[in-house]
Amino acid sequence: MARFNIALVAIILSSIGFNLVQACENKCREDPVSFLVKKYEAVLQHQANTLIPAQTKSQGRKLIRRVLHKLKGKHNVIDSTIFDKFRGPCVEPGVGLRSPEEFCGSAKAIACFAPWGHHKSVFDSVHSAVVDVLRATYKHQTPQVRAAMVDGVDSFCPNNCQDWVAPFQNIMLVWEQREHPHEYKVTPNCLALGHGGI
């Protein structure tokens, strides 16, 4: 009877642990998506402001809300681009022992694969998906509007978007620590293990 009770308690605790991890997964993934949506909203507003005259500027602005609706939220463009591609199962076990360069499903790997220009970059993948949305949304607009709102946004990053990297990485690395508090006593980083990496 005691053995049954211990087994039952273990199952309940395991279930609670799974539910907490799942709750973090659902809540935590909102933060990086919201961060990038706000960044793209600022870029879109900036590009719309470059349009003249006022009527053309209005044409550029009127579809921004539609674009943002496609970008934000679970399973929409940014969320699915990040998490369908980068949140798969890890190749090797051992949280806290993985190299930041390893392509793995952890929040840490998403952070470390974020920077522009990496061959498996999170930001490059997201940017490509966002530009596809812009092309589809603005395809019936004038060439001037398309040039600002599609080509202009496409060329705006990565040169003007390097300051996105550190805050995005921080969001994901805090998530990694929250998800694996026993492995990470402090917030991990993307340095190589043995060279200051955590």
Tab-separated table of C-alpha atoms in Angstrom:
chain	number	residue	atom	x	y	z
A	1	MET	CA	0.000	0.000	0.000
A	2	ALA	CA	2.830	2.387	0.909
A	3	ARG	CA	4.573	1.532	-2.375
A	4	PHE	CA	1.347	2.330	-4.272
A	5	ASN	CA	1.025	5.680	-2.441
A	6	ILE	CA	4.641	6.590	-3.258
A	7	ALA	CA	4.066	5.706	-6.915
A	8	LEU	CA	0.869	7.770	-6.948
A	9	VAL	CA	2.640	10.778	-5.406
A	10	ALA	CA	5.456	10.437	-7.974
A	11	ILE	CA	2.928	10.400	-10.829
A	12	ILE	CA	1.135	13.472	-9.440
A	13	LEU	CA	4.403	15.387	-8.960
A	14	SER	CA	5.528	14.413	-12.449
A	15	SER	CA	2.228	15.636	-13.861
A	16	ILE	CA	2.530	18.943	-11.995
A	17	GLY	CA	6.086	19.363	-13.279
A	18	PHE	CA	4.965	18.691	-16.859
A	19	ASN	CA	2.097	21.172	-16.514
A	20	LEU	CA	4.461	23.857	-15.179
A	21	VAL	CA	6.886	23.307	-18.067
A	22	GLN	CA	3.983	23.397	-20.543
A	23	ALA	CA	2.640	26.576	-18.948
A	24	CYS	CA	6.073	28.154	-19.313
A	25	GLU	CA	6.305	26.944	-22.903
A	26	ASN	CA	2.984	28.604	-23.757
A	27	LYS	CA	3.646	31.819	-21.807
A	28	CYS	CA	7.364	32.072	-22.495
A	29	ARG	CA	7.014	31.843	-26.250
A	30	GLU	CA	4.793	34.952	-26.270
A	31	ASP	CA	7.696	37.151	-25.142
A	32	PRO	CA	10.119	36.703	-28.069
A	33	VAL	CA	7.244	36.923	-30.564
A	34	SER	CA	5.895	40.139	-29.000
A	35	PHE	CA	9.398	41.588	-28.980
A	36	LEU	CA	9.883	40.969	-32.718
A	37	VAL	CA	6.364	42.132	-33.616
A	38	LYS	CA	7.050	45.476	-31.901
A	39	LYS	CA	10.358	45.785	-33.738
A	40	TYR	CA	8.734	45.108	-37.107
A	41	GLU	CA	5.884	47.486	-36.304
A	42	ALA	CA	8.446	50.253	-35.707
A	43	VAL	CA	10.188	49.444	-39.013
A	44	LEU	CA	6.864	49.495	-40.888
A	45	GLN	CA	5.889	52.843	-39.353
A	46	HIS	CA	9.320	54.223	-40.235
A	47	GLN	CA	8.979	53.061	-43.836
A	48	ALA	CA	5.453	54.473	-44.136
A	49	ASN	CA	6.763	57.840	-42.928
A	50	THR	CA	9.204	57.939	-45.850
A	51	LEU	CA	6.286	58.010	-48.318
A	52	ILE	CA	5.061	61.268	-49.847
A	53	PRO	CA	2.556	62.750	-50.545
A	54	ALA	CA	0.166	62.216	-47.621
A	55	GLN	CA	-2.185	60.023	-49.675
A	56	THR	CA	0.635	57.629	-50.539
A	57	LYS	CA	1.745	57.596	-46.889
A	58	SER	CA	-1.816	56.685	-45.925
A	59	GLN	CA	-1.754	53.767	-48.393
A	60	GLY	CA	1.414	52.484	-46.780
A	61	ARG	CA	0.000	52.757	-43.281
A	62	LYS	CA	-3.438	51.311	-43.854
A	63	LEU	CA	-2.197	47.718	-44.249
A	64	ILE	CA	0.198	47.716	-41.295
A	65	ARG	CA	-2.462	46.411	-38.907
A	66	ARG	CA	-3.245	43.535	-41.292
A	67	VAL	CA	0.459	42.650	-41.474
A	68	LEU	CA	0.835	42.711	-37.680
A	69	HIS	CA	-2.215	40.473	-37.293
A	70	LYS	CA	-0.423	37.860	-39.436
A	71	LEU	CA	2.834	38.213	-37.502
A	72	LYS	CA	1.691	38.057	-33.881
A	73	GLY	CA	0.163	35.292	-31.804
A	74	LYS	CA	0.728	31.597	-31.416
A	75	HIS	CA	1.074	29.618	-34.662
A	76	ASN	CA	1.198	32.776	-36.765
A	77	VAL	CA	4.178	33.754	-38.907
A	78	ILE	CA	6.850	34.705	-36.359
A	79	ASP	CA	5.863	32.099	-33.772
A	80	SER	CA	5.753	29.247	-36.286
A	81	THR	CA	8.979	30.328	-37.996
A	82	ILE	CA	10.853	30.266	-34.689
A	83	PHE	CA	9.274	27.346	-32.910
A	84	ASP	CA	8.389	24.930	-35.710
A	85	LYS	CA	11.974	25.112	-36.968
A	86	PHE	CA	14.047	25.675	-33.832
A	87	ARG	CA	12.075	24.075	-30.987
A	88	GLY	CA	12.470	20.456	-32.079
A	89	PRO	CA	13.940	17.677	-29.951
A	90	CYS	CA	17.582	17.934	-28.930
A	91	VAL	CA	20.055	15.734	-30.729
A	92	GLU	CA	21.998	14.990	-27.555
A	93	PRO	CA	20.810	14.990	-23.934
A	94	GLY	CA	22.541	16.906	-21.188
A	95	VAL	CA	21.101	20.346	-20.548
A	96	GLY	CA	23.958	22.610	-19.492
A	97	LEU	CA	26.503	20.469	-21.317
A	98	ARG	CA	25.544	21.382	-24.868
A	99	SER	CA	27.682	23.588	-27.043
A	100	PRO	CA	25.912	26.846	-28.037
A	101	GLU	CA	26.762	25.969	-31.650
A	102	GLU	CA	24.705	22.755	-31.516
A	103	PHE	CA	21.455	22.881	-33.480
A	104	CYS	CA	19.042	21.858	-30.727
A	105	GLY	CA	15.547	22.567	-29.522
A	106	SER	CA	16.404	24.450	-26.347
A	107	ALA	CA	15.563	28.069	-25.625
A	108	LYS	CA	19.324	28.563	-25.275
A	109	ALA	CA	19.914	27.273	-28.803
A	110	ILE	CA	17.269	29.675	-30.150
A	111	ALA	CA	19.094	32.518	-28.379
A	112	CYS	CA	22.476	31.459	-29.692
A	113	PHE	CA	21.198	30.950	-33.249
A	114	ALA	CA	19.441	34.341	-33.253
A	115	PRO	CA	22.118	36.675	-34.689
A	116	TRP	CA	21.884	37.835	-38.270
A	117	GLY	CA	24.011	36.125	-40.884
A	118	HIS	CA	24.376	32.682	-39.282
A	119	HIS	CA	23.645	29.858	-41.723
A	120	LYS	CA	20.801	28.734	-39.442
A	121	SER	CA	19.940	32.160	-38.044
A	122	VAL	CA	16.617	32.677	-36.277
A	123	PHE	CA	16.498	36.333	-37.331
A	124	ASP	CA	17.257	35.628	-41.006
A	125	SER	CA	14.527	32.972	-41.087
A	126	VAL	CA	11.995	35.276	-39.415
A	127	HIS	CA	12.894	38.208	-41.668
A	128	SER	CA	12.407	36.115	-44.799
A	129	ALA	CA	8.974	34.991	-43.556
A	130	VAL	CA	7.970	38.583	-42.668
A	131	VAL	CA	9.004	39.859	-46.115
A	132	ASP	CA	6.872	37.102	-47.702
A	133	VAL	CA	3.883	38.407	-45.707
A	134	LEU	CA	4.631	41.962	-46.857
A	135	ARG	CA	4.828	40.886	-50.505
A	136	ALA	CA	1.451	39.162	-50.266
A	137	THR	CA	-0.177	42.021	-48.340
A	138	TYR	CA	1.106	44.915	-50.482
A	139	LYS	CA	1.005	43.218	-53.892
A	140	HIS	CA	-1.899	45.355	-55.187
A	141	GLN	CA	-0.425	48.666	-54.006
A	142	THR	CA	1.426	51.177	-56.171
A	143	PRO	CA	5.112	50.567	-57.020
A	144	GLN	CA	6.089	53.447	-54.717
A	145	VAL	CA	4.248	51.907	-51.758
A	146	ARG	CA	5.644	48.433	-52.496
A	147	ALA	CA	9.162	49.856	-52.740
A	148	ALA	CA	8.892	51.395	-49.263
A	149	MET	CA	6.842	48.771	-47.453
A	150	VAL	CA	8.316	45.598	-48.976
A	151	ASP	CA	11.744	46.304	-50.468
A	152	GLY	CA	12.431	49.005	-47.877
A	153	VAL	CA	11.704	46.681	-44.951
A	154	ASP	CA	13.654	43.870	-46.610
A	155	SER	CA	16.763	46.028	-46.955
A	156	PHE	CA	16.317	47.738	-43.557
A	157	CYS	CA	17.564	44.629	-41.783
A	158	PRO	CA	20.103	43.376	-40.831
A	159	ASN	CA	22.184	46.579	-40.972
A	160	ASN	CA	19.719	48.602	-38.871
A	161	CYS	CA	18.537	45.707	-36.713
A	162	GLN	CA	21.701	44.534	-34.954
A	163	ASP	CA	20.465	45.980	-31.655
A	164	TRP	CA	17.632	43.422	-31.654
A	165	VAL	CA	20.036	40.582	-30.887
A	166	ALA	CA	21.007	41.168	-27.236
A	167	PRO	CA	17.474	41.760	-25.846
A	168	PHE	CA	16.075	38.805	-27.814
A	169	GLN	CA	18.880	36.570	-26.555
A	170	ASN	CA	18.225	37.709	-23.003
A	171	ILE	CA	14.528	36.775	-23.303
A	172	MET	CA	15.432	33.282	-24.495
A	173	LEU	CA	18.297	32.713	-22.031
A	174	VAL	CA	16.112	33.717	-19.070
A	175	TRP	CA	13.542	31.226	-20.391
A	176	GLU	CA	16.243	28.529	-20.498
A	177	GLN	CA	17.160	29.175	-16.869
A	178	ARG	CA	13.491	29.230	-15.828
A	179	GLU	CA	12.915	25.940	-17.649
A	180	HIS	CA	16.038	24.238	-16.205
A	181	PRO	CA	16.767	25.889	-12.832
A	182	HIS	CA	18.801	22.925	-11.537
A	183	GLU	CA	21.208	23.019	-14.475
A	184	TYR	CA	21.536	26.820	-14.566
A	185	LYS	CA	22.057	28.573	-11.240
A	186	VAL	CA	22.596	31.815	-13.175
A	187	THR	CA	21.368	32.949	-16.584
A	188	PRO	CA	23.284	31.059	-19.286
A	189	ASN	CA	25.076	32.720	-22.193
A	190	CYS	CA	26.180	31.918	-25.738
A	191	LEU	CA	29.910	31.735	-25.117
A	192	ALA	CA	31.660	28.457	-25.916
A	193	LEU	CA	31.876	26.004	-23.034
A	194	GLY	CA	35.332	26.206	-21.475
A	195	HIS	CA	35.614	29.831	-22.624
A	196	GLY	CA	33.227	31.491	-20.183
A	197	GLY	CA	30.165	29.652	-21.493
A	198	ILE	CA	27.363	28.717	-19.131
